[in-house]
Coordinates of C-alpha atoms in Angstrom, one line a residue:
M1 CA 0.0 0.0 0.0
F2 CA 1.1 3.6 -0.7
T3 CA 1.0 4.9 2.9
R4 CA 3.1 2.0 4.1
N5 CA 5.8 2.5 1.3
L6 CA 6.0 6.2 2.0
S7 CA 6.3 5.6 5.8
Q8 CA 9.3 3.3 5.0
V9 CA 10.9 6.3 3.4
W10 CA 10.0 8.5 6.4
K11 CA 11.4 6.1 8.8
T12 CA 14.8 6.4 7.4
S13 CA 14.9 10.1 8.3
Q14 CA 16.2 11.9 11.4
Y15 CA 13.2 13.8 12.7
V16 CA 14.7 16.8 14.2
D17 CA 16.8 17.3 11.1
I18 CA 14.9 15.8 8.3
R19 CA 17.0 14.8 5.4
T20 CA 14.3 13.5 2.9
S21 CA 14.3 15.8 0.1
T22 CA 11.2 16.8 -2.0
A23 CA 13.0 15.2 -5.0
T24 CA 13.4 11.8 -3.1
L25 CA 9.7 12.0 -2.2
Q26 CA 8.9 12.7 -5.8
R27 CA 10.9 9.8 -7.1
H28 CA 9.3 7.4 -4.5
L29 CA 5.8 8.7 -5.7
K30 CA 6.8 7.7 -9.4
T31 CA 7.8 4.2 -8.2
V32 CA 4.4 3.6 -6.9
Q33 CA 2.2 5.1 -9.7
R34 CA 1.6 1.8 -11.0
Q35 CA -0.1 0.9 -7.7
K36 CA -2.4 4.0 -8.0
Q37 CA -5.3 2.6 -10.0
G38 CA -5.7 -0.5 -7.8
L39 CA -5.3 1.6 -4.6
L40 CA -7.8 4.2 -5.8
C41 CA -10.3 1.2 -6.8
H42 CA -9.9 -0.3 -3.1
R43 CA -9.5 3.0 -1.2
S44 CA -13.0 3.5 -0.1
R45 CA -13.7 -0.2 0.4
D46 CA -10.5 -0.5 2.6
V47 CA -11.8 2.3 4.9
C48 CA -15.5 2.1 4.9
T49 CA -17.8 -0.9 4.8
T50 CA -21.2 1.0 5.0
A51 CA -23.4 1.6 2.0
A52 CA -24.0 4.9 0.5
N53 CA -27.3 6.7 0.4
S54 CA -28.2 9.6 -1.9
T55 CA -29.6 11.7 0.8
A56 CA -27.3 12.5 4.0
F57 CA -28.0 10.6 7.1
A58 CA -28.6 13.7 9.3
K59 CA -31.2 15.3 7.1
N60 CA -33.4 12.1 7.5
L61 CA -33.2 12.5 11.2
F62 CA -35.5 15.5 10.8
I63 CA -38.4 13.2 9.5
G64 CA -37.6 10.6 12.1
K65 CA -35.9 8.3 9.4
F66 CA -32.9 6.6 10.6
N67 CA -30.8 5.1 7.8
K68 CA -29.1 2.4 9.6
D69 CA -26.8 1.3 6.9
D70 CA -25.3 4.8 6.8
V71 CA -23.9 4.3 10.4
F72 CA -24.0 0.6 11.1
P73 CA -21.5 -1.0 11.4
Y74 CA -19.1 1.6 12.2
P75 CA -16.6 2.5 9.3
E76 CA -14.0 -0.2 9.2
I77 CA -10.6 -0.5 7.8
T78 CA -8.4 -3.5 7.1
L79 CA -5.6 -4.7 9.3
E80 CA -3.3 -3.8 6.4
K81 CA -4.6 -0.2 6.2
F82 CA -4.4 0.0 10.1
N83 CA -0.9 -0.8 10.0
D84 CA -0.1 1.6 7.1
I85 CA -1.8 4.4 9.1
N86 CA 0.2 3.7 12.3
Q87 CA 3.5 3.7 10.1
M88 CA 2.6 7.0 8.5
V89 CA 1.7 8.5 11.9
E90 CA 4.9 7.4 13.8
P91 CA 7.4 9.9 12.2
I92 CA 4.8 12.6 12.4
E93 CA 4.3 12.0 16.2
K94 CA 8.0 11.8 16.8
F95 CA 8.5 15.2 15.1
F96 CA 5.7 17.0 17.1
T97 CA 7.0 15.6 20.4
E98 CA 10.7 16.0 19.7
G99 CA 11.4 18.6 17.0
I100 CA 9.0 21.4 17.8
D101 CA 9.3 24.1 20.4
S102 CA 5.7 25.2 20.7
K103 CA 6.6 27.5 23.6
A104 CA 9.0 29.4 21.3
I105 CA 6.5 29.4 18.5
D106 CA 4.0 31.0 20.7
H107 CA 6.4 33.5 22.3
N108 CA 7.9 34.6 19.1
A109 CA 4.5 34.5 17.2
K110 CA 6.2 32.9 14.2
I111 CA 6.9 29.3 13.1
D112 CA 10.6 29.1 12.7
D113 CA 12.1 28.1 9.2
K114 CA 13.5 24.9 10.3
T115 CA 10.1 23.6 11.9
L116 CA 8.3 24.7 8.5
Q117 CA 10.9 22.8 6.5
G118 CA 10.4 19.8 8.8
L119 CA 6.7 19.8 8.0
K120 CA 7.2 20.1 4.3
D121 CA 9.8 17.2 4.3
L122 CA 7.3 15.0 6.0
G123 CA 4.6 15.9 3.2
L124 CA 2.3 17.4 5.4
F125 CA 1.6 20.3 2.9
G126 CA 0.3 17.9 0.4
Q127 CA -1.8 15.5 2.5
Q128 CA -4.9 15.3 0.2
I129 CA -3.3 16.3 -3.2
P130 CA -3.4 13.4 -5.5
Q131 CA -0.1 11.3 -6.0
E132 CA 0.1 12.2 -9.6
Y133 CA 0.8 15.9 -8.4
G134 CA 3.3 14.9 -5.7
G135 CA 0.9 14.5 -2.7
L136 CA 0.2 11.9 -0.3
E137 CA -3.4 11.3 -1.4
L138 CA -4.7 10.6 2.0
N139 CA -8.5 10.0 2.2
N140 CA -10.5 11.6 4.9
T141 CA -9.9 9.0 7.5
E142 CA -6.1 9.1 7.1
Y143 CA -6.3 13.0 7.1
A144 CA -8.3 12.9 10.2
R145 CA -5.7 10.7 12.0
I146 CA -3.0 13.2 11.0
A147 CA -5.0 15.9 12.3
E148 CA -4.8 14.3 15.9
V149 CA -1.1 14.8 15.8
T150 CA -0.8 18.2 14.2
S151 CA -3.3 19.5 16.7
L152 CA -0.6 19.3 19.4
D153 CA 0.5 22.7 18.2
G154 CA -2.3 25.0 17.6
A155 CA -0.4 27.4 15.3
I156 CA 1.0 24.7 13.0
A157 CA -2.3 23.1 12.8
V158 CA -3.9 26.3 11.6
T159 CA -1.2 27.0 9.1
L160 CA -1.5 23.5 7.6
A161 CA -5.2 23.6 7.7
A162 CA -5.4 27.0 6.1
H163 CA -3.0 25.7 3.3
Q164 CA -4.8 22.6 2.2
A165 CA -8.2 22.4 4.0
I166 CA -9.2 25.8 2.5
G167 CA -6.4 27.5 0.7
L168 CA -5.8 24.9 -2.1
K169 CA -9.1 22.9 -1.7
G170 CA -10.7 25.0 -4.4
I171 CA -8.3 23.8 -6.9
L172 CA -9.0 20.2 -5.8
I173 CA -12.7 20.4 -6.0
A174 CA -13.3 23.0 -8.6
G175 CA -10.0 23.3 -10.7
N176 CA -9.7 22.1 -14.2
D177 CA -6.9 19.8 -15.2
E178 CA -4.7 22.6 -16.2
Q179 CA -5.0 24.4 -13.1
K180 CA -4.2 21.4 -11.1
A181 CA -1.1 20.5 -13.1
K182 CA 0.1 24.1 -12.8
Y183 CA -0.5 24.6 -9.0
L184 CA -0.8 21.5 -7.0
P185 CA 2.9 20.0 -7.5
K186 CA 4.5 23.0 -5.8
L187 CA 1.6 23.3 -3.2
A188 CA 2.2 19.6 -2.4
T189 CA 5.9 20.0 -1.4
G190 CA 5.2 23.4 0.3
E191 CA 7.3 25.1 -2.1
H192 CA 4.2 27.4 -2.5
V193 CA 1.9 28.1 0.4
A194 CA -1.8 28.7 -0.1
A195 CA -4.4 31.0 1.6
F196 CA -8.2 31.4 1.6
C197 CA -9.3 35.0 1.0
L198 CA -13.1 35.4 1.7
T199 CA -13.5 37.5 4.9
E200 CA -13.8 41.4 4.4
P201 CA -14.3 44.2 6.9
S202 CA -18.0 44.3 6.0
S203 CA -18.7 40.6 5.4
G204 CA -17.9 37.9 7.9
S205 CA -20.5 35.1 8.0
D206 CA -22.3 36.8 5.2
A207 CA -20.1 35.7 2.5
A208 CA -22.4 36.9 -0.3
S209 CA -22.0 40.6 0.7
I210 CA -18.3 40.8 -0.1
Q211 CA -17.2 44.2 -1.8
T212 CA -13.9 43.1 -3.4
K213 CA -14.5 43.4 -7.3
A214 CA -13.0 41.7 -10.4
T215 CA -13.4 43.7 -13.6
L216 CA -13.1 42.1 -17.0
S217 CA -10.4 43.8 -19.1
P218 CA -11.6 45.3 -22.4
D219 CA -9.7 42.6 -24.4
G220 CA -11.5 39.9 -22.3
K221 CA -8.1 38.0 -21.3
H222 CA -8.1 39.1 -17.6
F223 CA -9.7 40.4 -14.7
L224 CA -8.5 43.4 -12.7
L225 CA -8.9 42.5 -9.0
N226 CA -9.6 45.4 -6.4
G227 CA -10.4 45.1 -2.6
G228 CA -9.1 44.1 0.6
K229 CA -9.5 41.0 2.8
I230 CA -9.0 40.6 6.6
W231 CA -7.9 37.9 9.0
I232 CA -6.4 35.9 6.3
S233 CA -4.5 32.8 7.7
N234 CA -1.2 32.5 5.8
G235 CA -1.9 35.8 4.1
G236 CA 1.6 37.2 4.7
I237 CA 3.5 33.9 3.6
A238 CA 1.3 32.6 0.7
D239 CA 2.3 32.4 -2.9
I240 CA -1.2 31.2 -4.1
F241 CA -4.4 32.6 -3.0
T242 CA -7.9 31.5 -3.5
V243 CA -9.8 34.8 -3.8
F244 CA -13.6 35.7 -3.9
A245 CA -14.7 38.7 -5.7
K246 CA -17.9 40.2 -7.2
T247 CA -18.1 40.0 -10.9
E248 CA -20.6 41.4 -13.4
V249 CA -22.6 38.6 -15.0
T250 CA -25.8 38.4 -17.3
N251 CA -28.6 36.4 -15.7
D252 CA -31.3 34.4 -17.5
K253 CA -33.4 37.3 -18.0
G254 CA -30.6 39.2 -19.8
E255 CA -30.1 41.4 -16.9
K256 CA -26.7 42.5 -15.4
E257 CA -26.0 41.6 -11.9
N258 CA -23.1 41.2 -9.5
K259 CA -22.2 37.5 -8.5
V260 CA -19.3 36.1 -6.5
T261 CA -16.5 34.4 -8.6
A262 CA -13.6 32.4 -7.2
F263 CA -10.1 33.1 -8.6
V264 CA -6.6 31.3 -8.3
V265 CA -4.3 34.4 -7.7
E266 CA -0.5 34.2 -7.6
R267 CA 1.4 36.7 -5.5
K268 CA 3.7 37.5 -8.5
F269 CA 0.9 38.7 -10.5
G270 CA 1.5 42.1 -8.7
G271 CA -0.7 44.6 -7.1
I272 CA -0.9 42.3 -3.8
T273 CA 0.2 43.7 -0.6
S274 CA 0.1 42.0 2.9
G275 CA -0.4 43.9 6.3
K276 CA 1.6 43.3 9.3
P277 CA 0.9 40.0 11.2
E278 CA -2.0 40.4 13.5
D279 CA -1.2 40.1 17.3
K280 CA -3.6 37.5 18.3
L281 CA -4.7 35.9 21.5
G282 CA -4.0 32.3 20.4
I283 CA -2.6 30.3 17.6
R284 CA 0.0 33.0 17.7
G285 CA 2.6 31.3 15.6
S286 CA 0.3 31.3 12.6
N287 CA 0.4 34.2 10.2
T288 CA -2.8 36.2 10.1
C289 CA -3.0 39.5 8.3
E290 CA -4.9 41.8 5.8
V291 CA -4.4 41.2 2.0
H292 CA -5.1 43.9 -0.4
F293 CA -5.5 43.8 -4.3
D294 CA -4.9 46.9 -6.2
N295 CA -5.5 46.4 -9.9
T296 CA -4.1 42.8 -9.7
P297 CA -4.4 41.3 -13.3
V298 CA -5.6 37.7 -13.1
P299 CA -5.8 35.7 -16.4
I300 CA -9.2 34.5 -17.3
E301 CA -7.9 30.9 -17.2
N302 CA -7.6 31.5 -13.4
V303 CA -11.3 31.4 -12.7
L304 CA -12.3 28.5 -10.5
G305 CA -15.4 27.0 -11.7
E306 CA -17.8 29.3 -13.5
V307 CA -17.8 33.0 -13.5
G308 CA -20.6 33.8 -11.0
G309 CA -20.2 30.5 -9.3
G310 CA -17.9 31.5 -6.6
F311 CA -20.3 31.2 -3.7
K312 CA -21.1 27.6 -4.3
V313 CA -17.3 27.0 -4.4
A314 CA -16.8 28.7 -1.1
M315 CA -19.4 26.8 0.6
N316 CA -18.0 23.5 -0.8
I317 CA -14.6 24.2 0.4
L318 CA -15.8 25.3 3.8
N319 CA -18.3 22.4 4.2
S320 CA -15.8 19.7 3.1
G321 CA -13.2 20.2 5.8
R322 CA -14.9 20.9 9.2
F323 CA -15.3 17.3 10.3
S324 CA -11.5 17.2 11.0
M325 CA -12.0 19.4 14.0
G326 CA -13.4 16.4 15.9
S327 CA -10.1 14.4 15.4
S328 CA -7.9 17.4 16.0
G329 CA -9.7 18.3 19.0
A330 CA -9.8 14.9 20.5
G331 CA -6.0 14.7 19.9
M332 CA -5.5 17.7 21.9
L333 CA -7.9 16.7 24.7
K334 CA -6.3 13.2 25.1
R335 CA -3.0 14.9 25.7
I336 CA -4.3 17.1 28.1
I337 CA -6.4 14.2 30.0
A338 CA -3.1 12.5 30.4
M339 CA -1.4 15.6 31.8
V340 CA -4.3 16.4 34.2
V341 CA -4.5 12.8 35.5
E342 CA -0.8 12.8 36.2
H343 CA -1.3 15.8 38.3
A344 CA -4.5 14.6 40.1
S345 CA -2.7 11.4 40.9
T346 CA 0.3 13.0 42.5
R347 CA -1.1 16.1 44.0
K348 CA -2.7 15.9 47.5
Q349 CA -5.0 17.9 49.6
F350 CA -6.2 17.1 53.0
N351 CA -4.1 14.0 52.7
T352 CA -6.1 12.8 49.7
K353 CA -5.1 12.6 46.1
L354 CA -7.0 15.0 43.9
R355 CA -8.3 12.1 41.6
D356 CA -10.2 10.6 44.6
F357 CA -12.3 13.7 45.2
G358 CA -15.9 13.4 43.6
L359 CA -15.9 16.9 41.8
I360 CA -12.5 16.0 40.3
Q361 CA -13.6 12.7 39.2
E362 CA -16.7 14.4 37.3
K363 CA -14.2 16.7 35.5
I364 CA -12.1 13.9 34.4
A365 CA -14.9 11.7 33.3
R366 CA -16.7 14.4 31.4
M367 CA -13.5 15.3 29.6
T368 CA -13.0 11.8 28.6
M369 CA -16.7 11.5 27.6
T370 CA -16.3 14.6 25.4
A371 CA -13.0 13.4 23.6
Y372 CA -14.7 9.9 23.0
A373 CA -17.7 11.5 21.4
M374 CA -15.8 13.9 19.4
E375 CA -13.5 11.4 17.7
S376 CA -16.5 8.9 17.3
M377 CA -18.3 11.7 15.3
A378 CA -15.2 12.6 13.4
Y379 CA -14.4 9.2 12.3
L380 CA -18.0 8.2 11.5
T381 CA -18.3 11.1 9.3
A382 CA -14.9 10.4 7.6
G383 CA -15.9 7.1 6.8
M384 CA -19.1 8.5 5.1
L385 CA -17.1 10.9 3.1
D386 CA -14.8 8.0 2.0
R387 CA -17.4 6.2 0.3
P388 CA -17.1 5.9 -3.6
G389 CA -18.9 8.9 -5.5
P390 CA -19.8 12.5 -4.1
Q391 CA -21.3 12.5 -0.5
D392 CA -23.4 15.2 1.2
C393 CA -22.0 15.4 4.7
S394 CA -22.1 19.0 5.1
V395 CA -24.6 18.9 8.1
E396 CA -22.7 16.0 9.7
A397 CA -19.4 18.1 9.4
A398 CA -21.0 21.1 10.6
M399 CA -22.2 19.3 13.8
V400 CA -18.9 17.8 14.4
K401 CA -17.3 21.3 14.2
V402 CA -19.8 22.9 16.7
Y403 CA -19.6 20.0 19.1
S404 CA -15.8 19.7 19.0
S405 CA -15.1 23.4 19.2
E406 CA -17.4 24.0 22.1
G407 CA -16.1 20.7 23.7
C408 CA -12.5 21.7 23.6
W409 CA -13.0 25.1 25.1
Q410 CA -15.1 23.7 28.0
C411 CA -12.7 20.8 28.7
I412 CA -9.5 22.8 28.6
S413 CA -11.2 25.2 30.9
E414 CA -12.0 22.4 33.3
A415 CA -8.4 21.1 33.1
L416 CA -7.1 24.4 34.2
Q417 CA -9.6 24.2 37.1
I418 CA -8.1 20.8 38.2
L419 CA -4.6 22.3 37.8
G420 CA -5.4 25.3 39.7
G421 CA -2.8 28.1 39.7
L422 CA -0.4 25.8 37.9
G423 CA -2.7 25.9 34.8
Y424 CA -2.6 29.6 34.7
M425 CA 1.1 30.0 34.5
K426 CA 2.9 30.6 31.3
D427 CA 5.8 28.2 32.3
Y428 CA 3.3 25.4 31.5
P429 CA 1.5 24.7 28.2
Y430 CA -2.1 24.5 29.6
E431 CA -2.9 28.4 29.3
R432 CA -1.7 28.2 25.7
Y433 CA -4.0 25.4 24.8
L434 CA -6.9 27.4 26.3
R435 CA -5.9 30.4 24.1
D436 CA -5.4 28.4 21.0
A437 CA -8.9 26.7 21.6
R438 CA -10.8 29.9 21.6
I439 CA -10.7 30.5 17.7
L440 CA -12.2 27.2 17.1
M441 CA -15.8 28.5 17.9
I442 CA -15.1 31.3 15.4
F443 CA -13.4 30.3 12.2
E444 CA -14.5 28.1 9.4
G445 CA -18.1 29.4 10.2
T446 CA -19.1 30.7 13.6
N447 CA -21.0 28.1 15.7
E448 CA -24.0 30.4 15.6
I449 CA -24.2 30.4 11.9
L450 CA -23.6 26.7 11.7
R451 CA -26.4 26.0 14.0
M452 CA -28.7 27.9 11.8
Y453 CA -27.3 26.0 8.8
V454 CA -27.8 22.6 10.4
A455 CA -31.5 23.4 11.6
L456 CA -32.5 25.1 8.5
T457 CA -30.9 22.7 6.2
G458 CA -32.9 19.8 8.0
M459 CA -36.0 21.8 8.2
Q460 CA -36.1 22.5 4.5
F461 CA -35.6 18.8 3.7
A462 CA -38.2 17.8 6.2
G463 CA -40.6 20.3 4.8
K464 CA -40.4 18.8 1.3
E465 CA -40.4 15.3 2.5
I466 CA -43.5 15.9 4.9
K467 CA -45.3 17.7 1.9
K468 CA -44.7 14.7 -0.5
M469 CA -45.9 12.2 2.1
A470 CA -48.9 14.2 2.9
D471 CA -49.9 14.6 -0.8
A472 CA -49.3 10.9 -1.5
N473 CA -51.4 9.4 1.3
R474 CA -53.1 12.0 3.4
I475 CA -55.1 9.6 5.6
G476 CA -52.0 7.5 6.3
F477 CA -50.0 10.5 7.1
V478 CA -52.5 11.8 9.6
A479 CA -52.8 8.3 11.3
D480 CA -48.9 8.0 11.3
S481 CA -48.8 11.4 13.2
L482 CA -51.3 10.3 15.7
V483 CA -49.4 7.0 16.3
R484 CA -46.1 8.9 17.0
K485 CA -47.7 11.4 19.3
I486 CA -49.1 8.4 21.3
E487 CA -45.7 6.9 21.4
E488 CA -44.1 10.1 22.6
M489 CA -46.6 10.2 25.5
F490 CA -46.3 6.6 26.3
P491 CA -42.7 5.4 25.4
G492 CA -43.4 1.9 26.4
L493 CA -45.9 1.4 23.6
A494 CA -43.3 2.5 21.0
R495 CA -42.9 0.2 18.0
N496 CA -39.8 -2.0 17.6
S497 CA -36.6 0.0 17.1
Q498 CA -34.9 -0.6 13.8
I499 CA -31.8 0.2 15.5
Q500 CA -31.5 -2.9 17.7
H501 CA -29.1 -5.6 17.3
E502 CA -31.8 -7.9 15.8
Q503 CA -32.1 -5.6 12.9
G504 CA -28.4 -5.4 12.4
G505 CA -27.9 -2.4 14.5
S506 CA -26.4 -1.9 17.9
H507 CA -25.0 -4.6 20.2
P508 CA -27.3 -6.3 22.7
S509 CA -25.5 -4.7 25.7
L510 CA -26.4 -1.3 24.3
K511 CA -30.0 -1.9 24.7
L512 CA -30.8 1.1 26.9
P513 CA -28.5 3.7 25.0
T514 CA -30.3 2.4 21.7
Y515 CA -33.8 2.9 23.2
Q516 CA -32.8 6.4 24.3
L517 CA -31.6 7.1 20.8
D518 CA -34.9 5.8 19.4
R519 CA -36.9 7.8 21.9
G520 CA -34.9 11.1 21.3
L521 CA -35.5 10.5 17.4
R522 CA -39.3 10.0 17.7
A523 CA -39.6 13.2 20.0
F524 CA -37.5 15.2 17.4
Q525 CA -39.6 13.9 14.6
N526 CA -42.8 15.1 16.1
L527 CA -41.2 18.5 17.1
V528 CA -39.9 19.3 13.7
Q529 CA -43.4 18.4 12.1
N530 CA -45.2 20.6 14.6
L531 CA -42.9 23.5 14.1
L532 CA -43.2 23.4 10.3
I533 CA -46.9 23.1 10.6
Q534 CA -47.1 26.1 13.1
H535 CA -44.5 28.4 11.6
K536 CA -44.3 27.3 7.9
K537 CA -42.0 29.6 6.0
D538 CA -41.5 31.9 9.0
I539 CA -39.5 29.2 10.7
I540 CA -36.4 30.8 9.2
H541 CA -37.0 33.7 11.8
Q542 CA -37.5 31.5 14.9
Q543 CA -33.7 31.4 15.8
F544 CA -34.3 30.4 19.5
M545 CA -36.2 27.3 18.4
L546 CA -33.8 26.4 15.6
K547 CA -30.9 26.6 18.0
R548 CA -32.7 24.1 20.1
C549 CA -33.3 21.7 17.1
A550 CA -29.7 22.1 16.1
D551 CA -28.5 21.0 19.5
I552 CA -31.2 18.1 19.5
V553 CA -30.1 16.6 16.2
M554 CA -26.3 17.2 17.2
H555 CA -26.9 15.0 20.2
L556 CA -28.6 12.4 18.2
Y557 CA -25.7 12.3 16.0
V558 CA -23.4 12.0 19.2
M559 CA -25.4 9.1 20.4
T560 CA -25.5 7.4 17.1
A561 CA -21.7 7.7 16.5
C562 CA -20.9 6.3 20.1
I563 CA -23.4 3.5 19.9
S564 CA -22.1 2.4 16.6
R565 CA -18.4 2.8 17.6
S566 CA -18.8 0.8 20.9
S567 CA -20.9 -1.8 19.1
R568 CA -18.1 -2.4 16.8
S569 CA -15.4 -2.5 19.6
I570 CA -17.5 -5.0 21.5
A571 CA -18.0 -7.2 18.3
W572 CA -14.3 -7.2 17.6
G573 CA -13.1 -7.6 21.0
I574 CA -11.2 -4.3 21.0
R575 CA -9.1 -3.8 24.1
N576 CA -11.1 -1.9 26.8
H577 CA -14.4 -2.2 25.0
D578 CA -16.2 -2.6 28.2
H579 CA -14.8 1.1 29.1
E580 CA -16.2 2.2 25.7
V581 CA -19.6 0.7 26.8
E582 CA -19.5 2.8 30.1
L583 CA -18.6 5.9 28.0
T584 CA -21.5 5.3 25.6
R585 CA -24.0 4.7 28.4
A586 CA -22.9 7.9 30.1
I587 CA -22.9 10.0 27.0
C588 CA -26.3 8.6 25.9
D589 CA -27.8 9.3 29.4
D590 CA -26.6 12.9 29.2
S591 CA -27.8 13.3 25.7
I592 CA -31.3 12.1 26.2
T593 CA -31.9 14.3 29.3
T594 CA -30.7 17.1 27.1
I595 CA -32.7 16.3 24.2
M596 CA -36.0 15.9 26.1
D597 CA -35.3 19.0 28.1
L598 CA -34.9 21.0 24.8
V599 CA -38.1 19.3 23.3
D600 CA -40.2 20.4 26.3
S601 CA -38.7 23.8 26.1
V602 CA -39.7 24.3 22.5
K603 CA -43.1 23.1 23.3
L604 CA -43.8 25.7 26.0
G605 CA -43.2 28.5 23.5
P606 CA -41.5 31.9 23.9
E607 CA -43.8 33.2 26.6
K608 CA -43.2 30.3 29.0
N609 CA -39.5 29.1 28.2
G610 CA -38.0 32.5 28.7
D611 CA -37.3 33.5 25.0
A612 CA -39.7 36.4 25.1
Y613 CA -37.7 37.9 28.2
I614 CA -34.4 37.2 26.3
S615 CA -35.5 39.0 23.2
K616 CA -37.1 42.0 25.1
I617 CA -33.9 42.4 27.4
S618 CA -31.7 42.6 24.4
E619 CA -33.8 44.9 22.5
E620 CA -33.8 47.4 25.5
I621 CA -30.2 47.1 26.1
C622 CA -29.4 47.7 22.4
A623 CA -31.9 50.5 22.1
N624 CA -30.0 52.3 25.2
E625 CA -26.7 51.4 23.8
G626 CA -25.7 49.6 26.9
Y627 CA -26.6 48.3 30.4
I628 CA -29.5 50.4 31.7
A629 CA -30.3 48.9 35.4
A630 CA -29.6 51.4 38.2
H631 CA -26.6 50.8 40.4
P632 CA -27.5 48.7 43.3
L633 CA -26.6 51.8 45.7
T634 CA -28.9 54.2 43.8
K635 CA -31.6 55.7 46.2
L636 CA -33.8 57.5 43.5

């Protein structure tokens, strides 16, 4: 297999001073080209054993449909593939533990040249670039595994992600053969670094409102690019930019309008200036700056996709990479858990080890539960994406990103609480992890926007499906709705679950978590249907309720991933699978409680669940431009 062969090349290298040259890697890649066709034919089968469905798993949860074959059994890899991945990861782990000074990178706010070269020599700038262009051609499962390791330094993780997860991803998914052949080889080796230029002062989450313009030249051979982008990762070191700008197009009615177009822009085209690096709270070693374009000439051949089709390109780029935050976050948490446990096992208070206090046990357990859920979701989603053919996992990936980013922030905060004053000191890495983690809830789509995306995408799908079902068989539809309401009121009367072991689903020892998942799914189905009937198209304005719906479906996906993973571990006799069962039971207990509380809250309505108060308080504060309650010492 390719990864095993490549790892043998890596294992001959010295990691602090890597000698493997780009040319050597290129020669090695050529020797395995004859394996490529066979590898590509087997790649998805080696990684994922579940069948593909045309409709994404998560969308179907909104109509109470559980596509069991999407998630059971848990995505599997062959023993050979498992060994290949381990051999591939080994040198990278060694480099990150022995060859990187994260404290210096954070202090100097820069990744040193030696470290950057080491990353390039390991092939980490070309992880998902095809072999024919000099990349490693990792699938999503392999990419997720590498992300566990690279997350050990937040600045490096962001630099690599900005380069390949978004910077060059547009060329991979929307570029033509000529664009790929021209740009990917140097991007794969790291000779060229990529950046993704979308955000502007007036447009953050609202990507369609960008103001940067690209005007077609009179001879029709190039566009002149003008405008500025802010907070661009790799903006000061990039050679290649994926830039989004408004262009004038003619619509179907023959009218002129401005639409977003994506471009591949080279720094050497001219007219490009990068601002000074931003002084950031966390991920300080990554380069973040403004990028300005002043009459930058871009050949018409450098349009990515179609003129006017840039918004779709941007969304496809962002949607395709979010899932890896689950594995990278879990990698970070697992390391922190080990540090915290060591401290809790040696530190004594009142002649008792910290680990023996109930409140400390709760923190350690919940950190572990969160890490397990994060990596379970991430690798389930990666397995879905690795199936043959195009896969729509944008909702699943968004849920992984939201859950994982918030989980990282909460768990690292709890870790500092266990460590006490030690965690607050810059002599130790803990406070750096906390600072690095804060950005996770903001970039690659804020969690607020992603919650709305998850909820509205699911609602739109449910609305169409419910209408089709009602139109096809109105009497049957009404009868089924009544049955589901009775089942929700009296869970013991519920129809047999299709997720149980007898139907090829969960393991028998996970009967209770499976029942809880089924109960939550039925309650969610009824809730979605009632909300759509009540609000119809106005549902898009019900953000408080949509947030709850997003959280419900996210917890359903967490339960699904954990049940599927632990079922697989039991069936295979994986080491410590009984521990995984405990984790799954604890996670599902928490999740079903959260789900039912959220369902009940939505049913109460804004006047009784507190939403009306929240809206009114916010409106009054904004209208008065600040806090308006009188000081507690005021007498009149």
